[in-house]
mmCIF file with all atom_site columns, C-alpha atoms in Angstrom:
data_model
loop_
_atom_site.group_PDB
_atom_site.id
_atom_site.type_symbol
_atom_site.label_atom_id
_atom_site.label_alt_id
_atom_site.label_comp_id
_atom_site.label_asym_id
_atom_site.label_entity_id
_atom_site.label_seq_id
_atom_site.pdbx_PDB_ins_code
_atom_site.Cartn_x
_atom_site.Cartn_y
_atom_site.Cartn_z
_atom_site.occupancy
_atom_site.B_iso_or_equiv
_atom_site.pdbx_formal_charge
_atom_site.auth_seq_id
_atom_site.auth_comp_id
_atom_site.auth_asym_id
_atom_site.auth_atom_id
_atom_site.pdbx_PDB_model_num
ATOM 1   C CA . MET A 1 1   ? -20.578 19.588  -5.631  1.00 39.00 ? 1   MET A CA 1
ATOM 2   C CA . SER A 1 2   ? -22.669 17.236  -4.429  1.00 39.00 ? 2   SER A CA 1
ATOM 3   C CA . LEU A 1 3   ? -22.210 14.712  -6.818  1.00 41.00 ? 3   LEU A CA 1
ATOM 4   C CA . LEU A 1 4   ? -19.014 13.599  -4.450  1.00 44.00 ? 4   LEU A CA 1
ATOM 5   C CA . LYS A 1 5   ? -20.521 13.994  -1.057  1.00 44.00 ? 5   LYS A CA 1
ATOM 6   C CA . LYS A 1 6   ? -21.251 11.119  1.143   1.00 45.00 ? 6   LYS A CA 1
ATOM 7   C CA . SER A 1 7   ? -24.748 10.199  1.601   1.00 45.00 ? 7   SER A CA 1
ATOM 8   C CA . ASN A 1 8   ? -26.948 11.672  4.828   1.00 50.00 ? 8   ASN A CA 1
ATOM 9   C CA . LYS A 1 9   ? -23.650 13.935  5.649   1.00 50.00 ? 9   LYS A CA 1
ATOM 10  C CA . GLN A 1 10  ? -23.226 17.431  5.623   1.00 47.00 ? 10  GLN A CA 1
ATOM 11  C CA . ALA A 1 11  ? -19.728 17.387  5.522   1.00 52.00 ? 11  ALA A CA 1
ATOM 12  C CA . SER A 1 12  ? -17.698 16.824  1.916   1.00 52.00 ? 12  SER A CA 1
ATOM 13  C CA . SER A 1 13  ? -15.590 14.050  0.684   1.00 50.00 ? 13  SER A CA 1
ATOM 14  C CA . ARG A 1 14  ? -13.227 16.390  0.608   1.00 51.00 ? 14  ARG A CA 1
ATOM 15  C CA . ALA A 1 15  ? -13.315 17.167  4.330   1.00 58.00 ? 15  ALA A CA 1
ATOM 16  C CA . GLN A 1 16  ? -13.308 13.831  5.313   1.00 61.00 ? 16  GLN A CA 1
ATOM 17  C CA . ILE A 1 17  ? -10.310 12.076  3.154   1.00 65.00 ? 17  ILE A CA 1
ATOM 18  C CA . ALA A 1 18  ? -8.633  15.050  2.749   1.00 74.00 ? 18  ALA A CA 1
ATOM 19  C CA . ILE A 1 19  ? -7.854  15.158  -1.018  1.00 80.00 ? 19  ILE A CA 1
ATOM 20  C CA . GLU A 1 20  ? -7.350  18.186  -2.623  1.00 82.00 ? 20  GLU A CA 1
ATOM 21  C CA . GLY A 1 21  ? -7.502  17.352  -6.378  1.00 84.00 ? 21  GLY A CA 1
ATOM 22  C CA . VAL A 1 22  ? -6.177  14.508  -8.669  1.00 87.00 ? 22  VAL A CA 1
ATOM 23  C CA . ARG A 1 23  ? -4.238  14.915  -11.708 1.00 89.00 ? 23  ARG A CA 1
ATOM 24  C CA . ASP A 1 24  ? -2.699  12.148  -14.291 1.00 89.00 ? 24  ASP A CA 1
ATOM 25  C CA . GLY A 1 25  ? -3.833  9.876   -11.795 1.00 90.00 ? 25  GLY A CA 1
ATOM 26  C CA . ILE A 1 26  ? -2.136  11.009  -8.337  1.00 93.00 ? 26  ILE A CA 1
ATOM 27  C CA . LEU A 1 27  ? -3.612  12.053  -5.569  1.00 91.00 ? 27  LEU A CA 1
ATOM 28  C CA . LEU A 1 28  ? -2.717  15.628  -4.212  1.00 91.00 ? 28  LEU A CA 1
ATOM 29  C CA . LEU A 1 29  ? -3.050  15.665  -1.066  1.00 89.00 ? 29  LEU A CA 1
ATOM 30  C CA . PRO A 1 30  ? -2.418  18.440  1.921   1.00 88.00 ? 30  PRO A CA 1
ATOM 31  C CA . ARG A 1 31  ? 0.696   19.080  3.283   1.00 88.00 ? 31  ARG A CA 1
ATOM 32  C CA . ASN A 1 32  ? 3.039   18.793  -0.026  1.00 90.00 ? 32  ASN A CA 1
ATOM 33  C CA . LYS A 1 33  ? 2.066   15.179  0.323   1.00 91.00 ? 33  LYS A CA 1
ATOM 34  C CA . TYR A 1 34  ? 1.161   12.913  -3.076  1.00 93.00 ? 34  TYR A CA 1
ATOM 35  C CA . ALA A 1 35  ? 0.198   8.986   -3.207  1.00 93.00 ? 35  ALA A CA 1
ATOM 36  C CA . GLN A 1 36  ? -0.243  6.764   -6.350  1.00 95.00 ? 36  GLN A CA 1
ATOM 37  C CA . ILE A 1 37  ? -2.830  4.195   -6.216  1.00 95.00 ? 37  ILE A CA 1
ATOM 38  C CA . LEU A 1 38  ? -1.856  1.141   -7.830  1.00 96.00 ? 38  LEU A CA 1
ATOM 39  C CA . GLN A 1 39  ? -4.438  -2.110  -8.432  1.00 96.00 ? 39  GLN A CA 1
ATOM 40  C CA . VAL A 1 40  ? -2.555  -5.088  -7.592  1.00 95.00 ? 40  VAL A CA 1
ATOM 41  C CA . SER A 1 41  ? -3.476  -8.989  -9.453  1.00 93.00 ? 41  SER A CA 1
ATOM 42  C CA . SER A 1 42  ? -3.846  -11.886 -7.087  1.00 89.00 ? 42  SER A CA 1
ATOM 43  C CA . ILE A 1 43  ? -2.335  -15.759 -6.756  1.00 89.00 ? 43  ILE A CA 1
ATOM 44  C CA . ASN A 1 44  ? -4.128  -18.363 -5.413  1.00 89.00 ? 44  ASN A CA 1
ATOM 45  C CA . PHE A 1 45  ? -1.178  -19.288 -3.043  1.00 89.00 ? 45  PHE A CA 1
ATOM 46  C CA . GLU A 1 46  ? -3.578  -22.277 -1.927  1.00 89.00 ? 46  GLU A CA 1
ATOM 47  C CA . LEU A 1 47  ? -2.887  -24.325 -5.104  1.00 90.00 ? 47  LEU A CA 1
ATOM 48  C CA . MET A 1 48  ? 0.529   -23.840 -4.871  1.00 92.00 ? 48  MET A CA 1
ATOM 49  C CA . SER A 1 49  ? 3.199   -26.614 -3.490  1.00 93.00 ? 49  SER A CA 1
ATOM 50  C CA . GLU A 1 50  ? 4.614   -26.471 -0.221  1.00 94.00 ? 50  GLU A CA 1
ATOM 51  C CA . GLU A 1 51  ? 8.329   -25.748 -2.352  1.00 94.00 ? 51  GLU A CA 1
ATOM 52  C CA . GLU A 1 52  ? 6.286   -22.960 -4.182  1.00 93.00 ? 52  GLU A CA 1
ATOM 53  C CA . GLN A 1 53  ? 4.887   -21.145 -0.962  1.00 94.00 ? 53  GLN A CA 1
ATOM 54  C CA . ASP A 1 54  ? 8.249   -21.284 0.614   1.00 94.00 ? 54  ASP A CA 1
ATOM 55  C CA . ALA A 1 55  ? 9.792   -19.755 -2.662  1.00 93.00 ? 55  ALA A CA 1
ATOM 56  C CA . LEU A 1 56  ? 7.089   -17.385 -2.563  1.00 93.00 ? 56  LEU A CA 1
ATOM 57  C CA . ILE A 1 57  ? 7.408   -16.171 1.267   1.00 94.00 ? 57  ILE A CA 1
ATOM 58  C CA . ASP A 1 58  ? 11.130  -16.288 1.236   1.00 94.00 ? 58  ASP A CA 1
ATOM 59  C CA . THR A 1 59  ? 10.561  -13.433 -2.457  1.00 93.00 ? 59  THR A CA 1
ATOM 60  C CA . TYR A 1 60  ? 8.111   -11.572 -0.686  1.00 92.00 ? 60  TYR A CA 1
ATOM 61  C CA . GLN A 1 61  ? 9.825   -11.293 2.201   1.00 93.00 ? 61  GLN A CA 1
ATOM 62  C CA . SER A 1 62  ? 13.089  -10.005 0.007   1.00 93.00 ? 62  SER A CA 1
ATOM 63  C CA . PHE A 1 63  ? 10.906  -7.608  -1.643  1.00 91.00 ? 63  PHE A CA 1
ATOM 64  C CA . LEU A 1 64  ? 9.230   -6.060  1.331   1.00 91.00 ? 64  LEU A CA 1
ATOM 65  C CA . ASN A 1 65  ? 13.245  -5.517  2.893   1.00 91.00 ? 65  ASN A CA 1
ATOM 66  C CA . SER A 1 66  ? 14.588  -4.051  -0.324  1.00 89.00 ? 66  SER A CA 1
ATOM 67  C CA . LEU A 1 67  ? 11.514  -1.088  -0.380  1.00 88.00 ? 67  LEU A CA 1
ATOM 68  C CA . ASN A 1 68  ? 12.559  1.532   1.370   1.00 88.00 ? 68  ASN A CA 1
ATOM 69  C CA . ILE A 1 69  ? 9.311   3.826   0.877   1.00 88.00 ? 69  ILE A CA 1
ATOM 70  C CA . ASN A 1 70  ? 6.137   4.540   2.063   1.00 86.00 ? 70  ASN A CA 1
ATOM 71  C CA . PHE A 1 71  ? 2.980   2.076   1.293   1.00 89.00 ? 71  PHE A CA 1
ATOM 72  C CA . GLN A 1 72  ? -0.071  0.608   2.471   1.00 92.00 ? 72  GLN A CA 1
ATOM 73  C CA . ILE A 1 73  ? -1.645  -2.584  1.577   1.00 92.00 ? 73  ILE A CA 1
ATOM 74  C CA . LEU A 1 74  ? -5.602  -2.588  0.808   1.00 91.00 ? 74  LEU A CA 1
ATOM 75  C CA . VAL A 1 75  ? -7.701  -5.027  0.568   1.00 91.00 ? 75  VAL A CA 1
ATOM 76  C CA . ARG A 1 76  ? -11.268 -4.152  -1.008  1.00 88.00 ? 76  ARG A CA 1
ATOM 77  C CA . VAL A 1 77  ? -14.168 -6.234  -1.107  1.00 85.00 ? 77  VAL A CA 1
ATOM 78  C CA . ARG A 1 78  ? -17.309 -5.672  -2.754  1.00 79.00 ? 78  ARG A CA 1
ATOM 79  C CA . GLU A 1 79  ? -20.887 -6.806  -3.775  1.00 76.00 ? 79  GLU A CA 1
ATOM 80  C CA . MET A 1 80  ? -20.560 -7.229  -6.877  1.00 74.00 ? 80  MET A CA 1
ATOM 81  C CA . ASP A 1 81  ? -23.026 -5.524  -8.880  1.00 73.00 ? 81  ASP A CA 1
ATOM 82  C CA . MET A 1 82  ? -25.166 -8.321  -10.915 1.00 76.00 ? 82  MET A CA 1
ATOM 83  C CA . ASP A 1 83  ? -28.104 -6.040  -12.114 1.00 77.00 ? 83  ASP A CA 1
ATOM 84  C CA . ARG A 1 84  ? -25.356 -4.566  -14.624 1.00 76.00 ? 84  ARG A CA 1
ATOM 85  C CA . TYR A 1 85  ? -23.397 -7.835  -15.186 1.00 77.00 ? 85  TYR A CA 1
ATOM 86  C CA . LEU A 1 86  ? -27.099 -9.592  -16.326 1.00 80.00 ? 86  LEU A CA 1
ATOM 87  C CA . GLU A 1 87  ? -27.791 -6.548  -18.773 1.00 82.00 ? 87  GLU A CA 1
ATOM 88  C CA . SER A 1 88  ? -24.673 -6.493  -20.035 1.00 81.00 ? 88  SER A CA 1
ATOM 89  C CA . PHE A 1 89  ? -25.115 -9.836  -20.660 1.00 81.00 ? 89  PHE A CA 1
ATOM 90  C CA . ARG A 1 90  ? -28.627 -9.715  -22.372 1.00 84.00 ? 90  ARG A CA 1
ATOM 91  C CA . SER A 1 91  ? -27.324 -7.064  -24.842 1.00 83.00 ? 91  SER A CA 1
ATOM 92  C CA . LYS A 1 92  ? -24.693 -9.441  -25.890 1.00 79.00 ? 92  LYS A CA 1
ATOM 93  C CA . THR A 1 93  ? -26.894 -12.157 -26.347 1.00 80.00 ? 93  THR A CA 1
ATOM 94  C CA . ALA A 1 94  ? -30.041 -10.408 -27.827 1.00 79.00 ? 94  ALA A CA 1
ATOM 95  C CA . ASN A 1 95  ? -29.149 -10.795 -31.494 1.00 80.00 ? 95  ASN A CA 1
ATOM 96  C CA . GLU A 1 96  ? -28.689 -14.710 -30.746 1.00 77.00 ? 96  GLU A CA 1
ATOM 97  C CA . LYS A 1 97  ? -30.626 -16.437 -33.509 1.00 77.00 ? 97  LYS A CA 1
ATOM 98  C CA . GLN A 1 98  ? -29.582 -20.150 -32.835 1.00 81.00 ? 98  GLN A CA 1
ATOM 99  C CA . SER A 1 99  ? -32.617 -21.049 -30.128 1.00 81.00 ? 99  SER A CA 1
ATOM 100 C CA . ILE A 1 100 ? -30.397 -23.691 -28.463 1.00 84.00 ? 100 ILE A CA 1
ATOM 101 C CA . TYR A 1 101 ? -27.939 -20.631 -27.805 1.00 81.00 ? 101 TYR A CA 1
ATOM 102 C CA . LYS A 1 102 ? -30.459 -18.296 -26.343 1.00 81.00 ? 102 LYS A CA 1
ATOM 103 C CA . ASP A 1 103 ? -32.444 -21.182 -24.010 1.00 83.00 ? 103 ASP A CA 1
ATOM 104 C CA . GLN A 1 104 ? -28.900 -21.537 -22.485 1.00 86.00 ? 104 GLN A CA 1
ATOM 105 C CA . ALA A 1 105 ? -28.257 -17.936 -22.001 1.00 84.00 ? 105 ALA A CA 1
ATOM 106 C CA . ASN A 1 106 ? -31.924 -17.425 -20.666 1.00 84.00 ? 106 ASN A CA 1
ATOM 107 C CA . ASN A 1 107 ? -31.462 -20.150 -18.763 1.00 86.00 ? 107 ASN A CA 1
ATOM 108 C CA . TYR A 1 108 ? -27.971 -18.908 -16.851 1.00 87.00 ? 108 TYR A CA 1
ATOM 109 C CA . ILE A 1 109 ? -29.716 -15.625 -16.354 1.00 84.00 ? 109 ILE A CA 1
ATOM 110 C CA . SER A 1 110 ? -32.192 -17.254 -14.555 1.00 86.00 ? 110 SER A CA 1
ATOM 111 C CA . PHE A 1 111 ? -29.819 -19.390 -12.444 1.00 84.00 ? 111 PHE A CA 1
ATOM 112 C CA . VAL A 1 112 ? -27.917 -16.322 -11.660 1.00 82.00 ? 112 VAL A CA 1
ATOM 113 C CA . ASN A 1 113 ? -31.093 -14.233 -10.979 1.00 81.00 ? 113 ASN A CA 1
ATOM 114 C CA . ASP A 1 114 ? -31.905 -17.075 -8.214  1.00 80.00 ? 114 ASP A CA 1
ATOM 115 C CA . LEU A 1 115 ? -28.362 -17.204 -6.823  1.00 79.00 ? 115 LEU A CA 1
ATOM 116 C CA . VAL A 1 116 ? -28.076 -13.291 -6.028  1.00 76.00 ? 116 VAL A CA 1
ATOM 117 C CA . LYS A 1 117 ? -31.635 -13.623 -4.027  1.00 75.00 ? 117 LYS A CA 1
ATOM 118 C CA . SER A 1 118 ? -29.819 -15.604 -1.296  1.00 75.00 ? 118 SER A CA 1
ATOM 119 C CA . ASN A 1 119 ? -26.202 -14.738 -1.547  1.00 77.00 ? 119 ASN A CA 1
ATOM 120 C CA . LYS A 1 120 ? -24.272 -12.120 -2.036  1.00 77.00 ? 120 LYS A CA 1
ATOM 121 C CA . ILE A 1 121 ? -21.297 -12.450 -4.922  1.00 77.00 ? 121 ILE A CA 1
ATOM 122 C CA . LEU A 1 122 ? -18.560 -10.781 -3.733  1.00 79.00 ? 122 LEU A CA 1
ATOM 123 C CA . SER A 1 123 ? -15.502 -9.155  -5.743  1.00 81.00 ? 123 SER A CA 1
ATOM 124 C CA . ARG A 1 124 ? -11.623 -8.607  -3.601  1.00 87.00 ? 124 ARG A CA 1
ATOM 125 C CA . THR A 1 125 ? -9.652  -6.199  -5.127  1.00 91.00 ? 125 THR A CA 1
ATOM 126 C CA . PHE A 1 126 ? -6.277  -5.364  -4.487  1.00 94.00 ? 126 PHE A CA 1
ATOM 127 C CA . TYR A 1 127 ? -4.228  -2.368  -4.000  1.00 95.00 ? 127 TYR A CA 1
ATOM 128 C CA . ILE A 1 128 ? -0.973  -0.369  -3.075  1.00 94.00 ? 128 ILE A CA 1
ATOM 129 C CA . VAL A 1 129 ? -0.861  2.831   -2.265  1.00 94.00 ? 129 VAL A CA 1
ATOM 130 C CA . LEU A 1 130 ? 1.977   4.760   -2.692  1.00 94.00 ? 130 LEU A CA 1
ATOM 131 C CA . SER A 1 131 ? 2.639   7.940   -0.279  1.00 91.00 ? 131 SER A CA 1
ATOM 132 C CA . HIS A 1 132 ? 5.162   10.499  -1.573  1.00 90.00 ? 132 HIS A CA 1
ATOM 133 C CA . GLU A 1 133 ? 5.608   13.945  -0.180  1.00 90.00 ? 133 GLU A CA 1
ATOM 134 C CA . SER A 1 134 ? 7.658   16.804  -1.761  1.00 88.00 ? 134 SER A CA 1
ATOM 135 C CA . LYS A 1 135 ? 8.204   20.605  -1.595  1.00 88.00 ? 135 LYS A CA 1
ATOM 136 C CA . GLU A 1 136 ? 8.791   20.731  -5.042  1.00 85.00 ? 136 GLU A CA 1
ATOM 137 C CA . LYS A 1 137 ? 6.440   22.768  -7.301  1.00 86.00 ? 137 LYS A CA 1
ATOM 138 C CA . ASP A 1 138 ? 7.102   21.203  -10.728 1.00 91.00 ? 138 ASP A CA 1
ATOM 139 C CA . PHE A 1 139 ? 4.830   18.172  -10.971 1.00 92.00 ? 139 PHE A CA 1
ATOM 140 C CA . ASP A 1 140 ? 6.875   16.659  -12.924 1.00 92.00 ? 140 ASP A CA 1
ATOM 141 C CA . VAL A 1 141 ? 9.682   16.352  -10.966 1.00 93.00 ? 141 VAL A CA 1
ATOM 142 C CA . ILE A 1 142 ? 6.947   15.106  -8.456  1.00 93.00 ? 142 ILE A CA 1
ATOM 143 C CA . ARG A 1 143 ? 5.128   12.559  -11.177 1.00 93.00 ? 143 ARG A CA 1
ATOM 144 C CA . SER A 1 144 ? 8.740   10.875  -11.849 1.00 93.00 ? 144 SER A CA 1
ATOM 145 C CA . GLY A 1 145 ? 9.647   10.158  -8.496  1.00 92.00 ? 145 GLY A CA 1
ATOM 146 C CA . LEU A 1 146 ? 6.128   8.182   -8.500  1.00 93.00 ? 146 LEU A CA 1
ATOM 147 C CA . LYS A 1 147 ? 6.594   6.497   -11.452 1.00 94.00 ? 147 LYS A CA 1
ATOM 148 C CA . LEU A 1 148 ? 10.414  4.986   -10.410 1.00 93.00 ? 148 LEU A CA 1
ATOM 149 C CA . ASN A 1 149 ? 8.953   4.506   -7.223  1.00 93.00 ? 149 ASN A CA 1
ATOM 150 C CA . THR A 1 150 ? 5.864   2.657   -9.006  1.00 94.00 ? 150 THR A CA 1
ATOM 151 C CA . ASP A 1 151 ? 8.099   1.073   -11.420 1.00 94.00 ? 151 ASP A CA 1
ATOM 152 C CA . MET A 1 152 ? 10.271  -0.878  -8.534  1.00 93.00 ? 152 MET A CA 1
ATOM 153 C CA . VAL A 1 153 ? 6.745   -2.182  -6.745  1.00 94.00 ? 153 VAL A CA 1
ATOM 154 C CA . ALA A 1 154 ? 5.903   -3.835  -10.248 1.00 94.00 ? 154 ALA A CA 1
ATOM 155 C CA . LYS A 1 155 ? 9.354   -5.461  -10.927 1.00 93.00 ? 155 LYS A CA 1
ATOM 156 C CA . GLY A 1 156 ? 9.474   -6.977  -6.819  1.00 93.00 ? 156 GLY A CA 1
ATOM 157 C CA . LEU A 1 157 ? 5.615   -8.373  -7.847  1.00 93.00 ? 157 LEU A CA 1
ATOM 158 C CA . GLY A 1 158 ? 6.282   -9.214  -10.692 1.00 93.00 ? 158 GLY A CA 1
ATOM 159 C CA . ARG A 1 159 ? 9.156   -11.917 -9.383  1.00 91.00 ? 159 ARG A CA 1
ATOM 160 C CA . MET A 1 160 ? 6.225   -13.050 -7.773  1.00 92.00 ? 160 MET A CA 1
ATOM 161 C CA . GLY A 1 161 ? 3.697   -13.413 -10.753 1.00 91.00 ? 161 GLY A CA 1
ATOM 162 C CA . MET A 1 162 ? 1.629   -10.610 -9.813  1.00 93.00 ? 162 MET A CA 1
ATOM 163 C CA . GLN A 1 163 ? 0.512   -7.645  -12.545 1.00 93.00 ? 163 GLN A CA 1
ATOM 164 C CA . VAL A 1 164 ? 0.827   -4.115  -11.509 1.00 94.00 ? 164 VAL A CA 1
ATOM 165 C CA . LYS A 1 165 ? -1.806  -1.041  -12.512 1.00 95.00 ? 165 LYS A CA 1
ATOM 166 C CA . PRO A 1 166 ? -1.828  2.159   -11.712 1.00 95.00 ? 166 PRO A CA 1
ATOM 167 C CA . LEU A 1 167 ? -5.058  3.742   -11.573 1.00 94.00 ? 167 LEU A CA 1
ATOM 168 C CA . ASN A 1 168 ? -5.686  6.829   -13.677 1.00 91.00 ? 168 ASN A CA 1
ATOM 169 C CA . SER A 1 169 ? -8.010  10.072  -12.710 1.00 87.00 ? 169 SER A CA 1
ATOM 170 C CA . ILE A 1 170 ? -11.215 8.205   -13.126 1.00 85.00 ? 170 ILE A CA 1
ATOM 171 C CA . GLU A 1 171 ? -10.523 4.706   -11.616 1.00 88.00 ? 171 GLU A CA 1
ATOM 172 C CA . SER A 1 172 ? -8.990  6.756   -8.570  1.00 87.00 ? 172 SER A CA 1
ATOM 173 C CA . LEU A 1 173 ? -11.905 9.546   -8.132  1.00 83.00 ? 173 LEU A CA 1
ATOM 174 C CA . GLU A 1 174 ? -14.467 6.114   -8.603  1.00 84.00 ? 174 GLU A CA 1
ATOM 175 C CA . MET A 1 175 ? -12.907 4.230   -5.887  1.00 84.00 ? 175 MET A CA 1
ATOM 176 C CA . PHE A 1 176 ? -13.452 7.345   -3.587  1.00 81.00 ? 176 PHE A CA 1
ATOM 177 C CA . TYR A 1 177 ? -16.946 7.681   -4.480  1.00 78.00 ? 177 TYR A CA 1
ATOM 178 C CA . SER A 1 178 ? -17.673 4.210   -4.323  1.00 78.00 ? 178 SER A CA 1
ATOM 179 C CA . PHE A 1 179 ? -16.511 4.017   -1.094  1.00 76.00 ? 179 PHE A CA 1
ATOM 180 C CA . TYR A 1 180 ? -17.993 7.324   0.579   1.00 74.00 ? 180 TYR A CA 1
ATOM 181 C CA . SER A 1 181 ? -21.395 7.324   -1.692  1.00 73.00 ? 181 SER A CA 1
ATOM 182 C CA . PRO A 1 182 ? -21.661 3.823   -2.723  1.00 69.00 ? 182 PRO A CA 1
ATOM 183 C CA . THR A 1 183 ? -25.610 3.782   -4.101  1.00 71.00 ? 183 THR A CA 1
ATOM 184 C CA . GLN A 1 184 ? -25.369 7.204   -6.149  1.00 72.00 ? 184 GLN A CA 1
ATOM 185 C CA . ALA A 1 185 ? -22.010 5.759   -6.781  1.00 66.00 ? 185 ALA A CA 1
ATOM 186 C CA . LYS A 1 186 ? -24.193 2.725   -8.884  1.00 67.00 ? 186 LYS A CA 1
ATOM 187 C CA . LEU A 1 187 ? -26.678 5.357   -9.907  1.00 66.00 ? 187 LEU A CA 1
ATOM 188 C CA . GLN A 1 188 ? -24.763 7.841   -11.656 1.00 70.00 ? 188 GLN A CA 1
ATOM 189 C CA . PRO A 1 189 ? -21.354 6.748   -12.192 1.00 69.00 ? 189 PRO A CA 1
ATOM 190 C CA . LEU A 1 190 ? -18.470 9.026   -12.850 1.00 67.00 ? 190 LEU A CA 1
ATOM 191 C CA . THR A 1 191 ? -17.903 10.364  -16.097 1.00 65.00 ? 191 THR A CA 1
ATOM 192 C CA . ASN A 1 192 ? -14.867 11.440  -18.331 1.00 62.00 ? 192 ASN A CA 1
ATOM 193 C CA . GLN A 1 193 ? -16.562 14.681  -18.385 1.00 56.00 ? 193 GLN A CA 1
ATOM 194 C CA . THR A 1 194 ? -17.298 14.877  -15.147 1.00 60.00 ? 194 THR A CA 1
ATOM 195 C CA . VAL A 1 195 ? -13.204 14.210  -14.366 1.00 59.00 ? 195 VAL A CA 1
ATOM 196 C CA . LYS A 1 196 ? -12.448 16.581  -16.141 1.00 61.00 ? 196 LYS A CA 1
ATOM 197 C CA . LEU A 1 197 ? -14.129 19.071  -14.478 1.00 56.00 ? 197 LEU A CA 1
ATOM 198 C CA . LEU A 1 198 ? -12.466 18.099  -11.093 1.00 56.00 ? 198 LEU A CA 1
ATOM 199 C CA . GLU A 1 199 ? -8.731  17.253  -12.255 1.00 54.00 ? 199 GLU A CA 1
ATOM 200 C CA . GLY A 1 200 ? -6.784  19.115  -10.836 1.00 47.00 ? 200 GLY A CA 1
ATOM 201 C CA . ALA A 1 201 ? -9.013  20.830  -8.944  1.00 49.00 ? 201 ALA A CA 1
ATOM 202 C CA . VAL A 1 202 ? -11.407 19.913  -5.464  1.00 43.00 ? 202 VAL A CA 1
ATOM 203 C CA . ILE A 1 203 ? -13.014 16.870  -4.413  1.00 40.00 ? 203 ILE A CA 1
#
């Protein structure tokens, strides 16, 4: 499947990242291993008072000490696709009849275009990757085990004001697709139809 090959590389993404498939948002890995990727919201630590910061650090320390599962913290920095954003903005304002609002929309588009000419607009996304190892063949049992871990992490982070969202299959695949083929991912984004072909199979 050329769709998920890394640009200018002969080896497939599967060989490079060792993912055998995805099912219900859960990555199927070699040697009876599985992973669930959770997207986590951020909080503005710098705007907190010193007392609030100390309380948050204590809560975070307690949260980490309470975990007895394998996990990774991933911070992803990406350049935002402003062309797609502006195209969406244009379509939303195309039918605007009031000239004052139309002028404001055009001025905003010009401002953003000038801004991105000399500056990269970056976004930061935070993830937690939960690992699970099991020789169990029943996928429902594996999914239940990962859900318990997900709920535990969500509850712990919720105490700190953060929200947790498990990635579904298309979001998980898109994440690796954009890692390994960023240009192609922009030109040819994944669709639900593509995921149906890949889900439970191989990348």
